[in-house]
Short mmCIF file of C-alpha atoms and ligand atoms in Angstrom, two decimals:
data_model
loop_
_atom_site.label_atom_id
_atom_site.label_comp_id
_atom_site.label_asym_id
_atom_site.label_seq_id
_atom_site.Cartn_x
_atom_site.Cartn_y
_atom_site.Cartn_z
CA MET Q 1 138.24 32.34 -7.63
CA THR Q 2 136.01 34.72 -9.53
CA LYS Q 3 132.42 35.08 -10.60
CA SER Q 4 131.55 36.48 -13.99
CA LEU Q 5 129.20 39.37 -14.67
CA PRO Q 6 126.66 39.79 -17.49
CA PHE Q 7 127.71 43.44 -17.98
CA ASP Q 8 130.95 45.42 -18.18
CA GLU Q 9 132.26 48.46 -16.35
CA ALA Q 10 131.28 50.90 -19.12
CA THR Q 11 127.65 49.77 -18.96
CA VAL Q 12 127.51 50.18 -15.19
CA ARG Q 13 129.29 53.57 -15.28
CA ALA Q 14 126.75 54.77 -17.83
CA ILE Q 15 123.89 53.67 -15.57
CA ALA Q 16 125.56 55.28 -12.55
CA GLU Q 17 125.67 58.60 -14.40
CA GLN Q 18 121.90 58.53 -14.69
CA TYR Q 19 121.03 56.90 -11.37
CA PRO Q 20 123.29 57.56 -8.39
CA THR Q 21 124.74 54.59 -6.50
CA PRO Q 22 123.82 52.51 -4.67
CA PHE Q 23 121.35 50.68 -6.92
CA TYR Q 24 120.22 47.17 -7.73
CA LEU Q 25 120.75 45.83 -11.22
CA TYR Q 26 118.81 42.78 -12.46
CA ASP Q 27 119.66 40.73 -15.51
CA GLU Q 28 116.48 39.74 -17.37
CA ARG Q 29 118.21 37.19 -19.58
CA GLY Q 30 119.62 35.36 -16.55
CA ILE Q 31 116.26 35.32 -14.77
CA ARG Q 32 114.55 33.82 -17.83
CA GLN Q 33 117.29 31.21 -18.13
CA SER Q 34 116.80 30.15 -14.50
CA CYS Q 35 113.05 29.77 -15.08
CA ARG Q 36 113.63 27.65 -18.16
CA GLN Q 37 116.24 25.45 -16.47
CA LEU Q 38 113.84 24.61 -13.66
CA TYR Q 39 110.94 23.93 -16.03
CA SER Q 40 113.04 21.84 -18.36
CA ALA Q 41 114.36 19.73 -15.48
CA PHE Q 42 110.81 18.85 -14.42
CA ASP Q 43 109.21 18.62 -17.87
CA TRP Q 44 108.13 15.00 -17.27
CA ILE Q 45 105.58 16.20 -14.72
CA ASP Q 46 102.26 17.13 -16.25
CA GLY Q 47 101.33 20.52 -14.82
CA PHE Q 48 104.62 21.21 -13.02
CA LYS Q 49 104.60 24.79 -11.78
CA ASN Q 50 106.88 27.00 -9.74
CA TYR Q 51 105.02 29.56 -7.67
CA PHE Q 52 107.68 32.26 -7.49
CA ALA Q 53 108.09 33.39 -3.87
CA VAL Q 54 107.04 37.02 -4.21
CA LYS Q 55 108.84 38.04 -1.02
CA ALA Q 56 112.18 37.31 -2.73
CA THR Q 57 111.85 40.13 -5.28
CA PRO Q 58 108.54 41.97 -4.92
CA ASN Q 59 108.69 44.09 -8.04
CA PRO Q 60 105.97 43.86 -10.71
CA HIS Q 61 108.49 44.01 -13.56
CA ILE Q 62 110.30 40.96 -12.16
CA LEU Q 63 107.00 39.18 -11.45
CA LYS Q 64 105.90 39.83 -15.02
CA ILE Q 65 109.04 38.16 -16.35
CA VAL Q 66 108.56 35.01 -14.26
CA ALA Q 67 104.83 34.97 -15.06
CA GLU Q 68 105.68 35.10 -18.78
CA GLU Q 69 107.86 32.05 -18.17
CA GLY Q 70 104.84 30.20 -16.81
CA MET Q 71 105.34 30.71 -13.11
CA GLY Q 72 102.70 31.49 -10.53
CA GLY Q 73 103.09 33.53 -7.36
CA ASP Q 74 103.64 32.35 -3.79
CA CYS Q 75 102.19 34.99 -1.49
CA SER Q 76 101.85 35.38 2.25
CA SER Q 77 100.34 38.82 2.61
CA LEU Q 78 97.76 41.06 1.00
CA PRO Q 79 100.30 43.42 -0.60
CA GLU Q 80 101.93 40.40 -2.25
CA LEU Q 81 98.53 39.31 -3.58
CA MET Q 82 97.99 42.83 -4.89
CA LEU Q 83 101.36 42.82 -6.65
CA CYS Q 84 100.51 39.52 -8.34
CA GLU Q 85 97.10 40.74 -9.37
CA ARG Q 86 98.68 43.74 -11.09
CA VAL Q 87 100.64 41.43 -13.38
CA GLY Q 88 97.69 39.15 -14.06
CA LEU Q 89 98.42 36.42 -11.54
CA THR Q 90 95.17 35.40 -9.82
CA GLY Q 91 93.15 32.25 -9.15
CA GLU Q 92 95.10 29.03 -8.86
CA SER Q 93 98.21 30.75 -10.21
CA ILE Q 94 98.57 31.93 -6.63
CA MET Q 95 99.51 29.82 -3.66
CA PHE Q 96 98.69 31.68 -0.44
CA THR Q 97 101.22 30.22 1.99
CA SER Q 98 100.76 32.46 5.00
CA ASN Q 99 101.04 31.93 8.72
CA ASN Q 100 99.39 33.58 11.70
CA THR Q 101 97.06 34.97 9.05
CA PRO Q 102 94.48 37.68 9.79
CA ALA Q 103 90.92 37.06 8.59
CA SER Q 104 91.11 40.02 6.20
CA GLU Q 105 94.00 38.42 4.32
CA TYR Q 106 92.26 35.05 4.04
CA ALA Q 107 89.26 36.94 2.66
CA ALA Q 108 91.44 38.73 0.10
CA ALA Q 109 93.13 35.50 -0.96
CA LYS Q 110 89.86 33.63 -1.27
CA GLN Q 111 88.26 36.46 -3.19
CA ARG Q 112 91.08 36.21 -5.74
CA GLY Q 113 90.62 32.45 -6.01
CA ALA Q 114 94.10 31.76 -4.63
CA ILE Q 115 94.94 28.32 -3.27
CA LEU Q 116 94.73 28.60 0.50
CA ASN Q 117 97.60 26.74 2.13
CA LEU Q 118 96.72 26.60 5.82
CA ASP Q 119 99.47 26.74 8.40
CA ASP Q 120 97.54 25.27 11.33
CA LEU Q 121 94.70 22.90 12.22
CA THR Q 122 92.77 25.65 14.01
CA HIS Q 123 92.71 27.68 10.80
CA ILE Q 124 90.17 25.28 9.28
CA ASP Q 125 87.47 26.54 11.63
CA PHE Q 126 88.85 30.07 11.41
CA VAL Q 127 88.61 30.11 7.61
CA GLU Q 128 85.20 28.42 7.67
CA GLN Q 129 83.78 31.00 10.07
CA GLN Q 130 85.46 34.07 8.64
CA VAL Q 131 85.32 33.53 4.89
CA GLY Q 132 83.93 30.05 4.21
CA LEU Q 133 85.96 27.04 3.13
CA PRO Q 134 87.04 26.92 -0.51
CA GLU Q 135 86.67 23.91 -2.81
CA LEU Q 136 90.43 23.27 -2.81
CA ILE Q 137 92.54 23.35 0.31
CA SER Q 138 96.21 22.74 1.04
CA PHE Q 139 97.96 22.13 4.35
CA ARG Q 140 101.54 22.90 5.30
CA TYR Q 141 103.32 19.95 6.90
CA ASN Q 142 106.01 20.35 9.57
CA PRO Q 143 107.88 17.07 9.96
CA GLY Q 144 109.35 18.14 13.30
CA PRO Q 145 112.11 15.83 14.54
CA ALA Q 146 111.79 13.68 11.39
CA ARG Q 147 113.89 16.21 9.41
CA SER Q 148 116.73 18.59 10.14
CA GLY Q 149 116.74 22.08 8.71
CA ASN Q 150 119.54 24.60 8.25
CA VAL Q 151 120.77 27.91 9.57
CA ILE Q 152 118.31 30.14 7.71
CA ILE Q 153 115.08 28.25 8.28
CA GLY Q 154 116.01 26.54 11.56
CA ASN Q 155 115.15 23.01 12.65
CA PRO Q 156 111.56 21.97 11.81
CA GLU Q 157 110.99 21.00 15.43
CA GLU Q 158 111.67 24.59 16.53
CA ALA Q 159 109.92 26.19 13.56
CA LYS Q 160 106.54 27.84 14.05
CA TYR Q 161 105.16 26.58 10.74
CA GLY Q 162 102.77 23.87 9.73
CA PHE Q 163 100.79 20.88 10.99
CA THR Q 164 102.12 17.79 12.73
CA GLU Q 165 101.45 14.54 10.91
CA ALA Q 166 98.56 13.61 13.23
CA GLN Q 167 97.04 17.06 12.69
CA LEU Q 168 97.29 16.65 8.93
CA LEU Q 169 95.22 13.48 8.98
CA GLU Q 170 92.69 15.09 11.28
CA GLY Q 171 92.58 18.21 9.10
CA TYR Q 172 91.90 16.37 5.85
CA ARG Q 173 89.21 14.27 7.53
CA LEU Q 174 87.57 17.38 8.96
CA CYS Q 175 87.65 19.21 5.64
CA GLN Q 176 86.22 16.21 3.84
CA GLN Q 177 83.29 16.20 6.30
CA LYS Q 178 82.84 19.90 5.71
CA GLY Q 179 82.51 19.36 1.97
CA VAL Q 180 85.95 20.37 0.69
CA LYS Q 181 86.45 18.58 -2.64
CA ARG Q 182 90.11 18.98 -3.59
CA PHE Q 183 93.21 18.54 -1.44
CA ALA Q 184 96.87 19.43 -1.62
CA LEU Q 185 99.91 18.97 0.61
CA HIS Q 186 102.82 21.35 1.13
CA THR Q 187 106.04 21.54 3.07
CA MET Q 188 109.02 23.90 3.24
CA VAL Q 189 111.87 22.51 5.28
CA ALA Q 190 114.99 23.92 3.65
CA SER Q 191 116.31 27.32 2.78
CA ASN Q 192 119.29 27.98 0.54
CA GLU Q 193 119.98 24.25 0.40
CA LEU Q 194 122.73 23.24 -2.03
CA ASP Q 195 122.46 19.49 -1.46
CA GLY Q 196 120.04 18.26 -4.13
CA SER Q 197 119.35 15.01 -2.29
CA PHE Q 198 117.54 17.05 0.37
CA PHE Q 199 114.74 17.78 -2.13
CA VAL Q 200 114.54 14.14 -3.18
CA GLU Q 201 114.09 13.20 0.49
CA THR Q 202 111.39 15.86 0.82
CA ALA Q 203 109.57 14.37 -2.16
CA LYS Q 204 109.79 10.91 -0.59
CA MET Q 205 108.44 12.26 2.69
CA LEU Q 206 105.44 13.81 0.91
CA PHE Q 207 104.82 10.81 -1.39
CA ASP Q 208 104.73 8.54 1.68
CA LEU Q 209 102.22 10.89 3.29
CA VAL Q 210 100.08 11.01 0.16
CA ALA Q 211 99.90 7.21 0.28
CA LYS Q 212 99.09 7.22 3.99
CA ILE Q 213 96.36 9.84 3.58
CA HIS Q 214 94.81 7.74 0.83
CA ARG Q 215 95.09 4.55 2.86
CA GLU Q 216 93.60 5.98 6.03
CA LEU Q 217 91.07 8.46 4.72
CA GLY Q 218 90.44 7.47 1.11
CA ILE Q 219 91.44 11.01 0.11
CA ARG Q 220 93.35 11.59 -3.10
CA ILE Q 221 95.86 14.42 -2.93
CA GLU Q 222 95.78 16.45 -6.16
CA PHE Q 223 99.25 17.96 -5.86
CA VAL Q 224 102.22 18.21 -3.55
CA ASN Q 225 104.22 21.41 -3.13
CA LEU Q 226 107.85 20.67 -2.28
CA GLY Q 227 108.40 24.25 -1.15
CA GLY Q 228 111.19 26.54 -2.22
CA GLY Q 229 114.65 26.68 -0.78
CA ILE Q 230 116.84 25.51 -3.65
CA GLY Q 231 120.16 27.13 -2.82
CA ILE Q 232 122.52 29.12 -5.01
CA PRO Q 233 126.32 29.14 -5.04
CA TYR Q 234 127.05 32.40 -3.22
CA ARG Q 235 130.71 31.40 -2.99
CA PRO Q 236 132.65 31.07 -6.23
CA GLU Q 237 133.86 27.59 -5.31
CA GLN Q 238 130.31 26.29 -4.77
CA GLN Q 239 128.30 24.45 -7.41
CA PRO Q 240 124.64 25.05 -8.25
CA VAL Q 241 122.14 22.30 -7.42
CA ASP Q 242 121.97 19.75 -10.26
CA LEU Q 243 118.26 20.15 -11.03
CA ASN Q 244 118.25 17.31 -13.53
CA ALA Q 245 119.63 14.93 -10.90
CA VAL Q 246 117.04 16.11 -8.37
CA SER Q 247 114.31 15.60 -10.94
CA ALA Q 248 115.55 12.12 -11.85
CA GLY Q 249 115.64 11.15 -8.17
CA ILE Q 250 112.10 12.40 -7.66
CA ARG Q 251 110.89 10.64 -10.81
CA GLU Q 252 112.16 7.29 -9.58
CA LEU Q 253 110.28 7.75 -6.29
CA TYR Q 254 107.18 8.94 -8.15
CA ASP Q 255 107.11 5.77 -10.23
CA GLU Q 256 107.56 3.60 -7.18
CA LEU Q 257 105.39 5.32 -4.58
CA ILE Q 258 102.77 7.16 -6.61
CA VAL Q 259 102.33 5.24 -9.86
CA GLY Q 260 103.10 1.98 -8.00
CA ASN Q 261 100.35 2.65 -5.46
CA ASP Q 262 97.86 3.73 -8.10
CA LEU Q 263 97.93 7.33 -6.83
CA ALA Q 264 98.77 8.98 -10.15
CA PRO Q 265 98.23 11.54 -11.45
CA LEU Q 266 99.72 13.56 -8.63
CA ARG Q 267 101.01 16.95 -9.71
CA ILE Q 268 104.25 18.28 -8.27
CA VAL Q 269 104.81 22.00 -7.78
CA MET Q 270 107.42 24.14 -6.04
CA GLU Q 271 107.72 27.69 -4.75
CA ASN Q 272 111.31 28.77 -5.28
CA GLY Q 273 112.38 32.37 -5.19
CA ARG Q 274 116.13 32.47 -4.63
CA VAL Q 275 117.21 30.07 -7.38
CA ILE Q 276 115.19 32.06 -9.93
CA THR Q 277 116.31 35.62 -9.30
CA GLY Q 278 119.09 35.40 -6.69
CA PRO Q 279 122.10 35.03 -8.99
CA HIS Q 280 120.75 37.63 -11.43
CA GLY Q 281 120.55 40.65 -9.16
CA TYR Q 282 123.52 42.82 -8.14
CA LEU Q 283 123.97 45.64 -5.68
CA VAL Q 284 126.21 48.31 -7.21
CA THR Q 285 127.93 50.64 -4.78
CA GLU Q 286 130.80 53.14 -4.86
CA CYS Q 287 133.82 53.29 -2.60
CA ILE Q 288 133.78 56.60 -0.70
CA HIS Q 289 136.28 56.13 2.14
CA HIS Q 290 139.27 54.19 3.42
CA LYS Q 291 140.14 53.74 7.03
CA HIS Q 292 143.12 52.09 8.66
CA ILE Q 293 142.95 51.30 12.36
CA TYR Q 294 143.36 47.82 13.82
CA ARG Q 295 142.00 46.59 10.52
CA ASP Q 296 141.72 48.06 7.04
CA TYR Q 297 138.29 49.25 5.96
CA VAL Q 298 136.76 50.15 2.63
CA GLY Q 299 133.67 52.34 3.11
CA VAL Q 300 130.99 52.15 0.43
CA ASP Q 301 127.82 54.18 -0.16
CA ALA Q 302 125.51 51.18 0.35
CA CYS Q 303 124.86 49.76 3.78
CA MET Q 304 123.12 46.91 5.54
CA ALA Q 305 119.79 48.67 4.97
CA ASN Q 306 120.23 47.90 1.26
CA LEU Q 307 121.30 44.28 1.76
CA MET Q 308 121.05 42.79 5.21
CA ARG Q 309 121.96 39.15 4.55
CA PRO Q 310 125.65 39.54 5.48
CA GLY Q 311 124.82 41.40 8.70
CA MET Q 312 121.87 39.19 9.60
CA TYR Q 313 123.13 35.71 8.75
CA GLY Q 314 126.85 36.29 8.25
CA ALA Q 315 126.07 35.41 4.63
CA TYR Q 316 128.86 35.51 2.04
CA HIS Q 317 128.27 37.72 -1.01
CA HIS Q 318 130.99 37.78 -3.62
CA ILE Q 319 132.33 41.23 -4.55
CA THR Q 320 133.81 42.29 -7.87
CA VAL Q 321 135.64 45.61 -8.17
CA LEU Q 322 134.81 46.78 -11.68
CA GLY Q 323 137.85 47.20 -13.90
CA LYS Q 324 140.08 45.39 -11.38
CA GLU Q 325 138.88 41.85 -12.07
CA ASP Q 326 142.39 40.76 -13.06
CA ALA Q 327 144.36 42.86 -10.57
CA PRO Q 328 146.08 40.99 -7.73
CA HIS Q 329 143.70 40.43 -4.82
CA ASP Q 330 146.27 41.27 -2.16
CA CYS Q 331 144.47 43.68 0.17
CA CYS Q 332 142.66 42.17 3.12
CA VAL Q 333 139.78 44.50 4.00
CA ASP Q 334 136.37 44.78 5.64
CA VAL Q 335 133.87 46.36 3.25
CA VAL Q 336 131.52 48.43 5.37
CA GLY Q 337 128.44 50.62 5.15
CA SER Q 338 127.50 53.68 7.18
CA LEU Q 339 124.95 52.27 9.61
CA CYS Q 340 125.70 52.76 13.31
CA GLU Q 341 125.82 49.00 13.75
CA ASN Q 342 129.10 47.11 13.77
CA ASN Q 343 127.63 44.21 11.82
CA ASP Q 344 127.10 46.57 8.86
CA LYS Q 345 129.79 44.78 6.85
CA PHE Q 346 129.40 43.37 3.34
CA ALA Q 347 132.67 41.48 3.66
CA ILE Q 348 135.00 40.67 6.52
CA ALA Q 349 138.73 40.10 6.04
CA ARG Q 350 138.19 39.67 2.29
CA GLU Q 351 141.11 39.57 -0.17
CA LEU Q 352 140.32 42.23 -2.76
CA PRO Q 353 142.31 44.34 -5.19
CA ARG Q 354 143.49 47.76 -4.03
CA ILE Q 355 140.30 49.84 -4.02
CA GLU Q 356 140.31 53.61 -4.66
CA SER Q 357 137.57 56.12 -3.91
CA GLY Q 358 135.29 56.21 -6.93
CA ASP Q 359 135.72 52.53 -7.73
CA LEU Q 360 132.47 50.68 -8.32
CA LEU Q 361 131.91 47.49 -6.37
CA VAL Q 362 129.39 44.89 -7.52
CA ILE Q 363 127.93 42.73 -4.78
CA HIS Q 364 126.77 39.48 -6.35
CA ASP Q 365 123.75 37.24 -5.80
CA ALA Q 366 121.55 39.96 -4.35
CA GLY Q 367 118.56 39.29 -6.64
CA ALA Q 368 116.47 37.49 -4.01
CA HIS Q 369 115.85 38.52 -0.40
CA GLY Q 370 118.11 41.51 -1.12
CA HIS Q 371 116.36 44.81 -1.79
CA ALA Q 372 113.19 43.21 -0.41
CA MET Q 373 114.64 42.97 3.09
CA GLY Q 374 115.73 46.60 3.04
CA PHE Q 375 114.83 48.96 5.83
CA GLN Q 376 115.08 52.58 6.88
CA TYR Q 377 116.78 52.33 10.26
CA ASN Q 378 119.21 55.20 10.85
CA GLY Q 379 117.45 57.28 8.19
CA LYS Q 380 118.71 55.13 5.36
CA LEU Q 381 116.73 55.17 2.14
CA ARG Q 382 115.98 52.19 -0.06
CA SER Q 383 117.79 52.28 -3.36
CA ALA Q 384 116.55 52.16 -6.94
CA GLU Q 385 116.09 48.92 -8.89
CA ILE Q 386 117.13 48.79 -12.52
CA LEU Q 387 116.42 46.06 -15.04
CA LEU Q 388 118.99 45.23 -17.70
CA GLN Q 389 116.60 44.06 -20.39
CA GLU Q 390 117.25 41.29 -22.89
CA ASN Q 391 117.63 43.90 -25.65
CA GLY Q 392 120.50 45.51 -23.71
CA GLU Q 393 118.54 48.59 -22.66
CA THR Q 394 118.13 49.51 -19.02
CA ARG Q 395 114.87 50.36 -17.37
CA LEU Q 396 114.24 51.93 -13.97
CA ILE Q 397 111.79 49.53 -12.29
CA ARG Q 398 111.79 51.21 -8.89
CA ARG Q 399 113.01 54.70 -8.13
CA ALA Q 400 115.18 55.40 -5.13
CA GLU Q 401 113.38 56.62 -2.03
CA THR Q 402 113.56 60.32 -1.27
CA TYR Q 403 113.66 62.18 2.02
CA ASP Q 404 110.02 63.04 1.41
CA ASP Q 405 109.23 59.31 1.30
CA TYR Q 406 111.07 58.88 4.57
CA PHE Q 407 109.14 61.65 6.29
CA ALA Q 408 105.79 60.92 4.61
CA THR Q 409 104.21 59.14 7.58
CA LEU Q 410 105.22 61.72 10.18
CA ASP Q 411 102.97 64.54 11.30
CA PHE Q 412 104.98 67.78 11.34
CA GLY Q 413 101.83 69.86 11.82
CA ALA Q 414 102.81 71.05 15.30
CA PHE Q 415 106.29 72.14 14.17
CA ALA Q 416 105.40 74.44 11.28
C1 PLP Y 1 110.62 32.26 1.62
C2 PLP Y 1 109.77 31.14 1.20
C3 PLP Y 1 109.94 30.53 -0.04
C4 PLP Y 1 111.05 30.89 -0.98
O1 PLP Y 1 112.29 30.53 -0.50
P1 PLP Y 1 113.56 30.63 -1.48
O2 PLP Y 1 114.73 30.35 -0.59
O3 PLP Y 1 113.59 32.00 -2.02
O4 PLP Y 1 113.39 29.60 -2.55
C5 PLP Y 1 109.05 29.56 -0.42
N1 PLP Y 1 108.05 29.19 0.39
C6 PLP Y 1 107.85 29.73 1.61
C7 PLP Y 1 106.71 29.27 2.43
C8 PLP Y 1 108.71 30.72 2.05
O5 PLP Y 1 108.51 31.27 3.25
#
């Protein structure tokens, strides 16, 4: 099974001449297509919006693309708010979904007019005392034992996020007494979920709550945020989530539970990162060594510091060896980086073509939670990010780190 690429070997070799490997390559056309597919699937919802999860790909050039496609930003820290601000995303184009939030970050979010999405009941008083309550407030719901999660996000019952149902009701009542005028409801219970019915169930769970909140408190919820977490087919045999089917399932429930209970209009929003940029980012790395001991190893010039998902979650990332797409895949190898950590492996016992030093390997589906999770352990430097623009030209959107960057925070004054 293979996965196709939106560029050929010559294009990547030309880029590699200018910018040394390893580097990230993003495909603008693909990112825009993902945005449009999501928006077209939910076009029946007046005011549907995806707040792109900034943590997935925190680069202003990428944020500008998704903002041009009508997306907002989902932030959970001040630097993420600052990134959004630089590309013109402020006010209610920002959902501030933070947790364990310091007062200074609430202040920064409120100052920018972002929608505050509180993670805990005690944060109502905290926000009121520290920065004052805003006119619009959202709460994050944790359904606990009512839902099961998955390997990345964990089970809701063991997750640190959100309010219990009883706390939600108490929170809305409290905020109403304190003069808050507008209310929203959020949840995020899945990560990299490929089963579309999961999102339909999440919508049902929130629609039921919206009805209950109205019944018990007389409060109308203005919008629900179904969270992010739409999965992508990392493995070539997997299928993407059928967004149109998810949308149709949600629409049926909306008609029954929202329109049917006279609770319309209720806006629906989401905060996906992965499904937007994930499939359209690639880590390009060069083979530099071979090693044959108890197993056969291919050593590349990228490592887990550039992409930690395989090492951290055992995640599968497809690998294409440029120019050898059609060669027999008859070598069983581990593809490894140079970190002094044995889980620094991009692939384990993978059938690949015979790889020579100098071959370029493309690691697929690295466009979300890829470069962003990078780190400097072992003196590794974060790589460059390059955008393959719609017009076919490439643009450096983040330079590679240098040794000076690495040493910048150290004080060498005593060692001169
Ligand atoms: C990480 C995160 C997202 C985005 O998740 P994806 O898997 O990239 O869609 C959305 N919302 C919250 C609260 C998150 O923590």
